[in-house]
Coordinates of C-alpha atoms in Angstrom, one line a residue:
M1 CA 0.0 0.1 -0.2
Q2 CA 2.1 2.6 -1.5
K3 CA 2.2 5.6 -3.4
K4 CA 4.7 8.3 -2.5
L5 CA 5.4 10.5 -5.4
C6 CA 8.9 10.6 -6.6
L7 CA 10.7 11.8 -9.8
T8 CA 13.8 9.6 -9.6
F9 CA 15.7 8.6 -12.6
C10 CA 17.8 5.7 -13.3
L11 CA 20.8 4.8 -15.3
C12 CA 20.3 2.1 -17.9
G13 CA 23.5 1.6 -20.1
A14 CA 24.3 4.9 -21.4
M15 CA 20.8 6.4 -21.3
L16 CA 19.0 8.2 -18.6
I17 CA 15.5 6.8 -18.3
P18 CA 12.6 8.5 -16.5
A19 CA 11.3 6.3 -13.7
I20 CA 8.1 4.5 -14.8
G21 CA 5.0 6.0 -13.4
P22 CA 1.1 5.6 -13.5
G23 CA -0.1 3.6 -16.4
T24 CA 3.3 2.5 -17.8
V25 CA 4.3 -1.1 -17.2
S26 CA 6.9 -2.0 -19.9
A27 CA 10.0 -0.6 -21.2
A28 CA 10.1 1.1 -24.7
N29 CA 11.1 -2.3 -26.4
G30 CA 8.1 -4.1 -25.1
E31 CA 10.0 -6.1 -22.5
L32 CA 9.4 -6.0 -19.0
P33 CA 11.2 -3.2 -17.2
D34 CA 14.0 -3.6 -14.7
R35 CA 13.0 -2.9 -11.0
A36 CA 15.2 0.5 -11.0
A37 CA 12.7 1.8 -13.8
I38 CA 9.9 1.8 -11.4
A39 CA 9.0 5.0 -9.5
D40 CA 9.5 4.6 -5.8
A41 CA 5.7 5.6 -5.4
Y42 CA 4.9 2.1 -6.8
K43 CA 7.4 0.1 -4.9
W44 CA 7.1 -1.3 -1.3
R45 CA 9.7 0.0 1.3
L46 CA 11.2 -3.0 2.8
N47 CA 13.6 -0.6 4.7
D48 CA 10.7 -0.4 7.1
I49 CA 11.9 -3.7 8.2
Y50 CA 15.7 -3.3 8.0
P51 CA 17.6 -0.2 6.8
N52 CA 20.1 -2.5 5.3
D53 CA 21.4 -6.1 5.0
T54 CA 23.9 -5.3 7.8
A55 CA 21.0 -4.7 10.2
W56 CA 19.5 -8.0 9.1
Q57 CA 22.6 -9.7 9.9
A58 CA 23.0 -8.2 13.3
D59 CA 19.4 -9.6 14.2
A60 CA 20.4 -12.9 12.9
N61 CA 23.3 -12.8 15.2
K62 CA 21.0 -11.9 18.0
L63 CA 18.6 -14.7 17.2
K64 CA 21.4 -17.2 18.0
T65 CA 22.0 -15.7 21.3
L66 CA 18.2 -16.0 22.0
F67 CA 18.4 -19.7 21.1
S68 CA 21.0 -20.1 24.1
Q69 CA 18.8 -18.1 26.5
V70 CA 15.7 -20.2 25.7
A71 CA 17.6 -23.4 26.2
G72 CA 18.2 -22.3 29.9
Y73 CA 14.5 -22.7 30.5
Q74 CA 14.4 -26.5 29.4
G75 CA 13.3 -28.8 32.2
K76 CA 12.2 -25.8 34.3
L77 CA 8.8 -24.8 33.1
G78 CA 7.2 -26.7 35.8
N79 CA 9.0 -25.0 38.5
S80 CA 7.1 -21.6 38.7
A81 CA 4.7 -19.2 37.1
H82 CA 7.8 -16.8 36.7
D83 CA 9.9 -19.2 34.7
L84 CA 6.8 -20.3 32.5
L85 CA 6.1 -16.5 31.7
A86 CA 9.7 -15.7 31.0
C87 CA 10.1 -18.7 28.5
L88 CA 6.9 -17.7 26.7
K89 CA 7.8 -14.2 26.4
L90 CA 11.1 -15.2 25.2
Q91 CA 9.6 -17.8 22.6
D92 CA 7.6 -14.7 21.3
E93 CA 10.8 -12.8 21.0
I94 CA 12.3 -15.7 18.8
S95 CA 9.1 -16.0 16.8
I96 CA 8.9 -12.2 16.0
L97 CA 12.6 -12.1 15.2
A98 CA 12.9 -15.2 13.0
G99 CA 9.3 -15.3 11.3
E100 CA 8.2 -11.4 11.5
R101 CA 11.5 -9.8 10.5
L102 CA 14.5 -12.0 9.1
Y103 CA 12.5 -14.4 7.1
P104 CA 9.9 -11.9 5.5
Y105 CA 12.6 -9.2 4.6
A106 CA 14.9 -11.9 3.0
R107 CA 11.9 -13.5 1.1
M108 CA 10.4 -10.3 -0.1
R109 CA 13.8 -9.1 -1.3
R110 CA 14.2 -12.3 -3.3
D111 CA 10.7 -11.8 -4.7
E112 CA 11.7 -8.4 -6.0
N113 CA 14.2 -10.4 -8.3
T114 CA 14.0 -14.1 -8.3
A115 CA 17.3 -14.2 -10.2
D116 CA 19.3 -12.2 -7.6
N117 CA 21.7 -14.8 -6.2
E118 CA 22.5 -12.6 -3.2
Y119 CA 18.8 -12.7 -1.9
Q120 CA 18.3 -16.2 -2.8
A121 CA 21.1 -17.0 -0.5
L122 CA 19.8 -14.6 2.2
S123 CA 16.4 -16.2 1.9
G124 CA 18.0 -19.6 2.2
K125 CA 19.7 -18.6 5.5
A126 CA 16.4 -17.2 6.8
Q127 CA 14.6 -20.4 6.0
S128 CA 17.3 -22.1 8.1
L129 CA 16.9 -19.9 11.1
L130 CA 13.3 -20.5 11.1
V131 CA 14.0 -24.2 11.3
E132 CA 16.5 -23.7 14.1
A133 CA 14.0 -21.4 15.8
K134 CA 11.5 -24.3 15.8
A135 CA 14.0 -26.7 17.1
A136 CA 15.1 -24.4 19.7
T137 CA 11.7 -23.9 21.1
G138 CA 10.5 -27.4 20.5
F139 CA 10.5 -28.4 24.0
I140 CA 8.1 -25.9 25.4
E141 CA 4.8 -27.3 24.4
P142 CA 5.6 -30.8 25.6
E143 CA 6.9 -29.5 28.9
I144 CA 3.8 -27.3 29.4
L145 CA 1.6 -30.5 28.7
A146 CA 3.4 -32.4 31.3
I147 CA 2.6 -29.7 34.1
P148 CA -0.4 -31.2 36.0
A149 CA -3.5 -29.5 35.3
N150 CA -4.1 -28.1 38.8
K151 CA -0.6 -26.7 38.9
L152 CA -0.9 -25.0 35.7
A153 CA -4.1 -23.4 36.6
A154 CA -2.3 -22.2 40.0
F155 CA 0.4 -20.6 38.0
R156 CA -2.3 -18.8 35.8
R157 CA -3.8 -17.5 39.0
Q158 CA -0.6 -16.5 40.5
E159 CA 0.8 -14.6 37.4
P160 CA -1.6 -12.1 35.8
A161 CA 0.7 -11.5 32.9
L162 CA -0.1 -15.0 31.8
K163 CA -3.4 -13.9 30.9
P164 CA -2.7 -13.0 27.1
Y165 CA -1.6 -16.6 26.7
S166 CA -5.0 -17.8 28.0
Y167 CA -6.0 -19.0 24.4
F168 CA -2.7 -20.7 23.6
L169 CA -2.7 -22.7 26.9
D170 CA -6.4 -23.7 26.7
G171 CA -5.6 -24.8 23.3
L172 CA -2.6 -27.0 24.7
L173 CA -5.0 -28.5 27.3
L174 CA -7.6 -29.7 24.7
K175 CA -4.8 -31.1 22.8
K176 CA -3.5 -32.9 25.9
K177 CA -5.7 -36.2 25.6
H178 CA -4.3 -36.7 22.0
V179 CA -0.5 -36.2 23.2
L180 CA 1.1 -39.6 23.6
S181 CA 4.1 -40.7 25.5
P182 CA 7.4 -39.2 24.4
A183 CA 8.7 -42.5 23.0
Q184 CA 5.5 -42.9 21.0
E185 CA 5.6 -39.1 19.9
E186 CA 9.3 -39.8 18.8
L187 CA 8.2 -42.7 16.7
L188 CA 5.3 -40.6 15.0
F189 CA 7.6 -37.7 14.4
R190 CA 10.1 -40.1 12.8
S191 CA 7.6 -41.7 10.6
E192 CA 6.6 -38.4 8.9
D193 CA 9.3 -38.4 6.1
V194 CA 8.0 -41.9 5.2
T195 CA 4.2 -41.1 5.2
E196 CA 4.5 -38.2 3.1
A197 CA 5.5 -40.4 0.2
P198 CA 2.0 -40.6 -1.4
A199 CA 1.8 -36.7 -1.7
D200 CA 5.3 -36.5 -3.0
I201 CA 4.6 -39.2 -5.6
F202 CA 1.5 -37.4 -6.7
N203 CA 3.5 -34.1 -7.1
T204 CA 6.3 -35.8 -8.8
L205 CA 3.9 -37.7 -11.3
T206 CA 1.6 -34.9 -12.2
G207 CA 4.2 -32.1 -12.1
A208 CA 7.2 -33.7 -13.8
D209 CA 6.4 -37.1 -15.3
M210 CA 3.1 -36.6 -16.8
K211 CA 3.2 -35.3 -20.5
F212 CA 0.1 -33.8 -22.3
P213 CA -0.5 -34.0 -26.1
A214 CA -0.7 -31.3 -28.4
V215 CA -4.3 -30.2 -29.6
K216 CA -5.4 -27.4 -32.2
D217 CA -6.2 -23.9 -31.1
E218 CA -8.7 -21.7 -32.7
Q219 CA -6.4 -20.9 -35.5
G220 CA -5.7 -24.6 -36.1
Q221 CA -2.2 -24.5 -34.9
E222 CA -0.9 -27.6 -32.7
V223 CA -0.4 -26.2 -29.2
Q224 CA 1.2 -28.3 -26.3
L225 CA -1.5 -28.9 -23.5
S226 CA -0.4 -27.9 -20.0
P227 CA -2.3 -27.3 -16.8
G228 CA -1.6 -23.5 -17.2
R229 CA -3.1 -23.5 -20.7
Y230 CA -5.9 -25.9 -20.2
I231 CA -8.4 -23.4 -18.7
N232 CA -7.8 -20.9 -21.6
F233 CA -8.8 -23.8 -24.1
L234 CA -12.0 -24.3 -22.0
R235 CA -12.9 -20.6 -22.5
S236 CA -12.7 -20.8 -26.1
N237 CA -15.5 -19.7 -28.2
D238 CA -14.6 -22.7 -30.6
R239 CA -16.6 -25.7 -29.1
E240 CA -14.6 -28.2 -31.1
V241 CA -11.3 -26.5 -29.2
R242 CA -13.0 -26.8 -25.9
R243 CA -14.0 -30.5 -26.4
T244 CA -10.6 -31.8 -27.6
A245 CA -8.8 -30.2 -24.9
F246 CA -11.2 -31.4 -22.3
E247 CA -10.8 -35.0 -23.5
A248 CA -7.1 -34.8 -24.2
Y249 CA -6.3 -33.3 -20.7
N250 CA -8.5 -35.8 -18.7
N251 CA -7.5 -38.8 -20.8
T252 CA -3.9 -38.2 -20.0
Y253 CA -4.8 -38.6 -16.2
H254 CA -6.8 -41.5 -17.0
Q255 CA -3.9 -43.3 -18.4
Y256 CA -2.4 -43.1 -14.8
R257 CA -5.8 -43.8 -12.9
N258 CA -4.4 -46.9 -11.0
T259 CA -1.2 -45.3 -9.8
L260 CA -3.1 -42.0 -8.9
A261 CA -5.9 -44.0 -7.0
A262 CA -3.1 -45.8 -5.0
T263 CA -1.3 -42.5 -4.1
L264 CA -4.7 -40.9 -2.8
N265 CA -5.4 -44.3 -1.1
G266 CA -2.1 -44.3 0.7
Y267 CA -2.5 -40.4 1.6
V268 CA -6.2 -41.2 3.2
K269 CA -4.7 -44.3 4.9
K270 CA -1.9 -42.2 6.5
N271 CA -4.2 -39.4 7.9
I272 CA -6.5 -42.2 9.4
Y273 CA -3.4 -43.7 10.9
Y274 CA -2.3 -40.5 12.7
A275 CA -5.9 -39.8 13.9
K276 CA -6.4 -43.1 15.4
S277 CA -2.8 -43.0 16.9
R278 CA -3.9 -39.9 18.5
N279 CA -7.2 -41.0 19.8
Y280 CA -9.4 -39.0 17.4
A281 CA -12.8 -40.4 16.5
S282 CA -12.0 -39.9 12.7
A283 CA -9.3 -38.3 10.3
L284 CA -12.0 -35.3 10.0
E285 CA -12.2 -34.5 13.6
A286 CA -8.3 -34.7 13.8
S287 CA -7.9 -32.3 10.9
L288 CA -10.6 -29.7 12.3
A289 CA -9.0 -30.0 15.9
P290 CA -6.3 -27.4 15.7
D291 CA -8.8 -24.5 15.0
R292 CA -11.3 -26.2 17.2
I293 CA -13.9 -26.5 14.5
P294 CA -16.8 -29.0 15.3
V295 CA -17.4 -31.6 12.7
S296 CA -21.0 -30.4 12.5
V297 CA -19.4 -27.2 10.8
Y298 CA -18.1 -29.3 8.0
D299 CA -21.4 -31.3 7.9
N300 CA -23.6 -28.3 8.0
L301 CA -21.9 -26.9 4.8
I302 CA -22.6 -29.7 2.8
T303 CA -26.1 -30.5 4.1
T304 CA -27.0 -26.8 3.3
V305 CA -25.7 -26.7 -0.1
N306 CA -27.2 -30.0 -1.1
N307 CA -30.4 -28.3 -0.1
H308 CA -29.7 -25.5 -2.4
L309 CA -28.7 -27.1 -5.5
E310 CA -31.6 -25.7 -7.6
P311 CA -30.1 -22.3 -8.4
L312 CA -27.0 -24.2 -9.7
H313 CA -29.4 -26.4 -12.0
R314 CA -31.0 -23.3 -13.2
Y315 CA -27.6 -21.6 -13.9
V316 CA -26.5 -24.6 -16.0
A317 CA -29.9 -24.5 -17.9
L318 CA -29.5 -20.8 -18.6
K319 CA -25.9 -21.0 -19.8
K320 CA -27.1 -24.1 -22.1
K321 CA -29.8 -21.7 -23.5
A322 CA -27.6 -18.6 -23.8
L323 CA -24.8 -20.6 -25.6
Q324 CA -27.7 -22.0 -27.8
L325 CA -26.5 -25.7 -27.2
Q326 CA -28.6 -28.8 -27.9
E327 CA -26.6 -30.4 -25.0
I328 CA -24.4 -28.6 -22.4
H329 CA -21.4 -30.7 -21.5
M330 CA -18.8 -30.3 -18.7
Y331 CA -16.4 -28.5 -21.2
D332 CA -19.0 -25.8 -21.8
L333 CA -19.1 -24.5 -18.2
Y334 CA -16.2 -22.0 -18.5
V335 CA -17.0 -20.3 -21.8
P336 CA -17.9 -16.6 -21.3
L337 CA -21.5 -15.6 -22.2
V338 CA -20.0 -12.2 -23.7
R339 CA -16.7 -11.8 -25.5
D340 CA -14.7 -8.7 -26.2
V341 CA -15.3 -6.9 -22.8
R342 CA -12.2 -5.2 -22.4
Y343 CA -11.1 -2.9 -19.4
Q344 CA -7.9 -0.7 -19.3
I345 CA -7.5 0.7 -15.9
P346 CA -4.4 2.5 -14.9
Y347 CA -3.1 1.6 -11.4
D348 CA -3.9 4.9 -9.8
E349 CA -7.4 4.8 -11.1
G350 CA -7.8 1.2 -10.0
I351 CA -6.8 2.4 -6.6
K352 CA -9.6 5.0 -6.6
M353 CA -12.1 2.5 -7.7
V354 CA -11.3 0.4 -4.8
E355 CA -11.2 3.0 -2.3
R356 CA -14.7 4.1 -3.5
A357 CA -15.8 0.4 -3.3
L358 CA -14.9 0.0 0.2
A359 CA -16.4 3.3 1.4
P360 CA -19.2 1.3 3.2
L361 CA -16.4 0.1 5.7
G362 CA -16.5 3.5 7.2
P363 CA -14.0 6.4 7.9
D364 CA -11.7 4.7 10.2
Y365 CA -11.1 1.8 7.6
A366 CA -10.9 4.5 4.8
L367 CA -8.2 6.5 6.7
N368 CA -6.2 3.2 7.4
L369 CA -6.8 1.9 3.9
N370 CA -5.3 5.4 2.4
K371 CA -2.3 5.0 4.8
A372 CA -1.6 1.5 3.3
I373 CA -1.8 3.0 -0.2
T374 CA 0.4 6.0 0.4
S375 CA 3.2 4.7 2.7
G376 CA 5.1 2.2 1.0
W377 CA 3.3 -1.0 1.6
I378 CA 2.5 -2.0 -2.1
D379 CA 4.7 -3.2 -4.7
A380 CA 2.7 -2.5 -7.8
Y381 CA 4.1 -3.4 -11.3
E382 CA 5.5 -6.6 -12.9
T383 CA 9.3 -6.3 -13.6
K384 CA 12.1 -8.5 -14.8
N385 CA 12.2 -11.6 -12.8
K386 CA 9.7 -10.5 -10.1
R387 CA 7.8 -13.2 -8.5
S388 CA 4.5 -13.9 -10.2
G389 CA 1.2 -13.6 -8.7
A390 CA 0.1 -11.4 -5.5
Y391 CA 0.2 -11.8 -2.0
S392 CA -0.2 -9.8 1.4
W393 CA 2.4 -10.3 4.1
G394 CA 1.6 -9.1 7.5
I395 CA 4.6 -8.1 9.6
Y396 CA 3.8 -7.8 13.4
G397 CA 5.2 -4.6 14.7
V398 CA 6.0 -3.0 11.4
H399 CA 2.9 -3.2 8.8
P400 CA 1.8 -5.4 6.2
F401 CA 3.2 -5.6 2.6
I402 CA 1.5 -6.4 -0.7
L403 CA 3.1 -8.0 -3.8
L404 CA 1.2 -7.1 -7.0
N405 CA 1.7 -7.7 -10.9
Y406 CA -0.5 -5.0 -12.0
N407 CA -1.3 -4.9 -15.8
N408 CA -4.5 -2.6 -16.1
D409 CA -7.0 -5.4 -16.3
L410 CA -10.3 -5.3 -14.2
N411 CA -9.1 -8.6 -12.6
D412 CA -5.9 -6.8 -11.4
V413 CA -8.1 -4.1 -9.8
S414 CA -10.2 -6.9 -7.9
T415 CA -6.8 -8.4 -6.9
I416 CA -6.0 -5.1 -5.2
A417 CA -9.3 -5.2 -3.3
H418 CA -8.5 -8.9 -2.4
E419 CA -5.2 -8.2 -0.9
L420 CA -6.0 -5.1 0.7
G421 CA -8.7 -7.1 2.6
H422 CA -5.9 -9.4 3.8
T423 CA -3.6 -6.3 4.7
M424 CA -6.3 -4.6 6.7
H425 CA -7.1 -7.8 8.5
S426 CA -3.5 -8.1 9.5
F427 CA -3.2 -4.2 10.2
Y428 CA -6.2 -4.3 12.5
S429 CA -5.2 -7.6 14.2
N430 CA -1.6 -6.7 14.8
A431 CA -2.6 -3.4 16.2
S432 CA -5.1 -4.8 18.5
Q433 CA -3.5 -8.0 19.8
P434 CA -0.5 -9.2 21.6
F435 CA 1.7 -11.3 19.3
I436 CA 0.6 -14.6 20.8
T437 CA -3.0 -14.1 19.5
S438 CA -2.3 -11.9 16.5
Q439 CA -2.3 -14.6 13.8
Y440 CA -5.7 -15.3 12.5
S441 CA -6.5 -19.0 11.4
I442 CA -6.9 -20.3 8.0
F443 CA -10.5 -20.9 8.5
T444 CA -10.9 -16.9 8.6
A445 CA -8.0 -16.0 6.5
E446 CA -10.1 -15.6 3.1
T447 CA -13.0 -13.8 4.8
A448 CA -11.8 -10.3 5.1
S449 CA -10.1 -10.4 1.4
T450 CA -13.6 -11.9 0.0
V451 CA -15.6 -9.2 1.8
N452 CA -13.5 -6.7 -0.1
E453 CA -14.1 -8.4 -3.5
H454 CA -17.8 -8.6 -2.9
L455 CA -18.0 -5.0 -2.1
F456 CA -16.0 -4.2 -5.1
L457 CA -18.2 -6.3 -7.4
N458 CA -21.4 -4.8 -5.9
H459 CA -19.9 -1.4 -6.5
M460 CA -19.1 -2.0 -10.3
L461 CA -22.4 -3.5 -10.6
N462 CA -24.1 -0.4 -9.4
Q463 CA -21.9 1.8 -11.6
T464 CA -22.3 -0.2 -14.8
T465 CA -25.0 0.7 -17.3
A466 CA -23.6 -1.0 -20.6
K467 CA -25.5 -4.3 -21.0
N468 CA -22.7 -6.5 -22.0
K469 CA -20.4 -5.3 -19.3
K470 CA -23.2 -5.9 -16.7
I471 CA -23.6 -9.5 -18.1
Y472 CA -19.9 -10.0 -18.1
L473 CA -19.7 -8.8 -14.3
I474 CA -22.7 -10.8 -13.1
N475 CA -21.3 -13.9 -15.0
Q476 CA -17.9 -13.4 -13.1
Y477 CA -19.6 -13.1 -10.0
L478 CA -21.6 -16.3 -10.5
E479 CA -18.6 -18.1 -11.7
D480 CA -16.7 -17.1 -8.7
L481 CA -19.5 -18.2 -6.5
R482 CA -19.9 -21.7 -8.4
A483 CA -16.2 -22.4 -8.3
T484 CA -15.8 -21.5 -4.5
V485 CA -19.0 -22.6 -2.9
Y486 CA -20.6 -25.3 -5.1
R487 CA -17.4 -26.9 -6.5
Q488 CA -15.5 -26.7 -3.2
T489 CA -18.3 -28.3 -1.5
M490 CA -18.4 -31.1 -3.7
F491 CA -14.9 -31.6 -3.2
A492 CA -15.6 -31.5 0.5
E493 CA -18.3 -34.2 0.1
F494 CA -16.1 -36.3 -2.0
E495 CA -13.4 -36.3 0.7
K496 CA -15.8 -37.2 3.6
M497 CA -17.2 -39.9 1.5
I498 CA -13.7 -41.6 0.6
Y499 CA -12.5 -41.1 4.1
A500 CA -15.6 -42.9 5.6
R501 CA -15.1 -45.8 3.2
A502 CA -11.3 -46.0 4.1
E503 CA -12.1 -45.7 7.8
Q504 CA -14.4 -48.9 7.2
G505 CA -11.5 -50.8 5.9
E506 CA -12.2 -50.3 2.1
T507 CA -9.4 -49.9 -0.3
L508 CA -9.9 -46.8 -2.5
T509 CA -9.6 -48.0 -6.1
A510 CA -9.8 -46.0 -9.5
D511 CA -13.2 -47.7 -10.2
S512 CA -14.8 -46.7 -6.8
L513 CA -13.3 -43.3 -6.8
E514 CA -14.6 -42.6 -10.3
R515 CA -18.0 -43.8 -9.4
I516 CA -18.3 -41.6 -6.4
Y517 CA -17.0 -38.6 -8.2
H518 CA -19.3 -39.1 -11.1
D519 CA -22.4 -39.4 -9.1
L520 CA -21.4 -36.1 -7.2
N521 CA -21.2 -34.4 -10.6
V522 CA -24.6 -35.6 -11.6
K523 CA -26.1 -34.5 -8.3
Y524 CA -24.4 -31.1 -8.3
F525 CA -24.9 -29.9 -11.8
G526 CA -28.4 -31.3 -12.4
P527 CA -30.7 -32.9 -15.1
E528 CA -29.5 -30.6 -17.9
M529 CA -25.9 -31.1 -17.6
T530 CA -24.4 -34.1 -19.9
V531 CA -21.8 -35.4 -17.3
D532 CA -19.0 -36.7 -19.9
K533 CA -17.1 -39.8 -18.6
E534 CA -13.9 -37.9 -18.9
I535 CA -14.8 -35.8 -15.9
D536 CA -14.8 -38.9 -13.8
I537 CA -11.0 -38.8 -13.4
E538 CA -11.0 -35.2 -12.2
W539 CA -10.4 -36.3 -8.7
A540 CA -7.0 -37.4 -9.6
R541 CA -5.8 -33.9 -10.5
V542 CA -7.0 -32.2 -7.5
P543 CA -3.8 -31.3 -5.4
H544 CA -5.8 -30.0 -2.4
F545 CA -6.9 -33.6 -1.8
Y546 CA -3.3 -33.8 -0.5
R547 CA -4.2 -31.4 2.2
N548 CA -6.8 -33.2 4.0
F549 CA -10.0 -31.4 4.8
Y550 CA -8.7 -28.3 3.6
V551 CA -11.2 -27.2 0.7
Y552 CA -14.2 -26.7 2.8
Q553 CA -12.7 -23.7 4.0
Y554 CA -13.0 -22.0 0.7
A555 CA -16.7 -22.4 0.8
T556 CA -17.1 -21.5 4.4
G557 CA -14.8 -18.4 4.1
Y558 CA -16.8 -17.3 1.0
S559 CA -20.1 -17.7 2.6
A560 CA -19.1 -15.8 5.7
A561 CA -17.9 -13.1 3.5
T562 CA -21.0 -12.9 1.5
A563 CA -23.2 -12.8 4.8
L564 CA -21.0 -10.1 6.2
S565 CA -20.9 -7.9 3.0
E566 CA -24.4 -8.1 2.9
Q567 CA -24.8 -6.9 6.5
I568 CA -22.5 -4.1 5.9
L569 CA -24.3 -2.9 2.8
T570 CA -27.8 -3.2 4.2
E571 CA -27.3 -2.4 8.0
G572 CA -24.6 0.2 7.6
K573 CA -22.8 1.5 10.8
P574 CA -23.6 -1.2 13.1
A575 CA -22.5 -4.0 10.8
R576 CA -19.2 -2.4 9.9
E577 CA -18.6 -1.7 13.6
R578 CA -19.2 -5.2 14.5
Y579 CA -16.9 -6.4 11.3
I580 CA -14.0 -4.2 12.3
N581 CA -14.1 -4.6 16.1
Q582 CA -15.2 -8.0 16.6
F583 CA -13.5 -9.6 13.5
L584 CA -10.7 -7.7 12.2
K585 CA -9.3 -6.8 15.5
A586 CA -9.8 -10.1 16.9
G587 CA -6.9 -11.8 15.2
G588 CA -6.6 -15.3 16.8
S589 CA -7.8 -14.6 20.2
D590 CA -10.6 -17.0 20.0
T591 CA -11.9 -19.9 17.9
P592 CA -12.8 -18.8 14.3
I593 CA -16.4 -19.8 14.9
N594 CA -16.7 -17.7 18.0
I595 CA -15.0 -14.6 16.5
L596 CA -17.4 -14.9 13.2
K597 CA -20.4 -15.2 15.5
R598 CA -19.7 -12.1 17.4
A599 CA -19.2 -10.3 14.0
G600 CA -22.6 -11.5 13.1
V601 CA -22.2 -14.6 11.1
D602 CA -22.7 -18.3 12.8
M603 CA -21.1 -20.6 10.6
A604 CA -22.4 -23.7 12.7
A605 CA -25.6 -22.7 11.3
P606 CA -27.2 -22.8 7.7
Q607 CA -27.9 -19.2 7.5
P608 CA -24.8 -17.7 6.1
I609 CA -24.5 -20.4 3.4
E610 CA -28.3 -19.8 2.6
V611 CA -27.6 -16.2 2.3
T612 CA -24.9 -16.9 -0.2
L613 CA -26.9 -19.3 -2.2
T614 CA -29.7 -16.9 -2.2
K615 CA -27.5 -14.3 -3.7
F616 CA -26.5 -16.8 -6.2
A617 CA -30.1 -17.4 -7.2
A618 CA -30.7 -13.6 -7.4
L619 CA -27.9 -13.1 -9.8
V620 CA -29.2 -16.0 -11.9
D621 CA -32.5 -14.2 -12.0
Q622 CA -30.7 -10.8 -13.1
L623 CA -28.6 -12.7 -15.8
E624 CA -31.7 -14.4 -17.2
K625 CA -33.6 -10.9 -17.5
L626 CA -30.5 -9.3 -19.2
L627 CA -30.0 -12.1 -21.6
A628 CA -33.7 -11.9 -22.4
E629 CA -33.7 -8.2 -23.2

């Protein structure tokens, strides 16, 4: 979030080239510019973390001394409340230094230019320091768990300064019944390298060994298929291009169906083994336990979405009609309803659009948002060897940073809104919470960013009068919701089903996985959809199935964001104050479910998901009317 005006110049060869400013993203020859050619107003200020690399090294040396200090507490945490508090404070200091200063600085310097060997090396050193920090403090949690419950309770009464650690300590106590003897814990720890094999094999097979055929593009040219190119083929206006790409891509996975079934079966069995070893009722319960999410939340998502499949069925039917198809197939889902909608939005205008869209969040949010934009928090433009994509990185005790690769497209403006959502979440949390409770959970991580996206899309829809652009925006909104709520819930239901079968002793084979996946597609997409046999293998190419029970959080986070944004737009001040004070400022001070509930959203109930799917249905209605005009 950055934008300080600067008219610097840089030397490039023998030429003096003015620094690139608003709306200029490439050098004169069409190549990406060097970083030095970008005005400072459009670059982040990592000097806010360290003024130079010498200061970084001084803190790296200091960290080593902290390792020695914390080692002095090993074996003593049960002695007194004073020793426990001192050790926890020292752990915070180590974590801040390693994870909130040394590592982010080195990584973000590397991300500025991934070809810079100096910062590649510094990033490697920072990663090693993180590992050392984890090892140096690894004794703390087991020692706390070994303190008798009544004694730990007495420590907490005796020492008021332990109060900020209450949520952390309560979490450890909940975990206690799932912690084994030291010898058993050692065995489980040593087995992790071996049990990661299924995921490693999947990544190697699909990322390195699997080769995709060439297919013809819209010009009739042979083009090599790849995971990155596949979605562009599915968006083609030429239906034959879509069909052939769809068949070729999925049939490539089909050739390895038995191996891929074996890797997924092995990964599922691994998680069941660890869950049983730690006395959890199921692998699902074990996966949700760290964030204290009840299994009922997962089940509620699936049940509620299953009860609201009709709007998705209507959307499929509407798309079939709009595309004038006799049959709609799985490869027709991604093709846009309107073509040639183009936006050219310079960065400064994009920033203004986002500020206007987020005005419903109130004056305090606007003030801090402007600080983010004008104070060197954002790295805006793509440059040579800069890391691709976008992210927000919250640095406790400094401020968050945003990496963008802005290229004047509407999606780039939406990305600004998204990343600013993460950034403001980190900003408010870090400013309001002690370090130990400043980190929000994965369950809520995408909520703030998606609230901003919703507010931005609503703003764009309200400001847009051109029919084609309105259709484009509504279709984008529907596709985002379909992909994030319906699709991810289908994935979550698939996971639940295969784990249930494996926990009953069934081996997951390619045939059984394909049957389950086919039937889910029939159920979710409805009677108008022709569910092609090629889609049956899609489970085999979903990398998130190797992060067990992770995908449901996309759907819950999106639903929470939809409910919150609707409240902000309809209720005004009371809703935004709940959102900022009870959610953004809460960090990780309570369970994600409790934090969201105080903000006005109960994710243990159907209502937020119902609000989201009602929004989907209303957008289908709007789209239907526009297409009929």
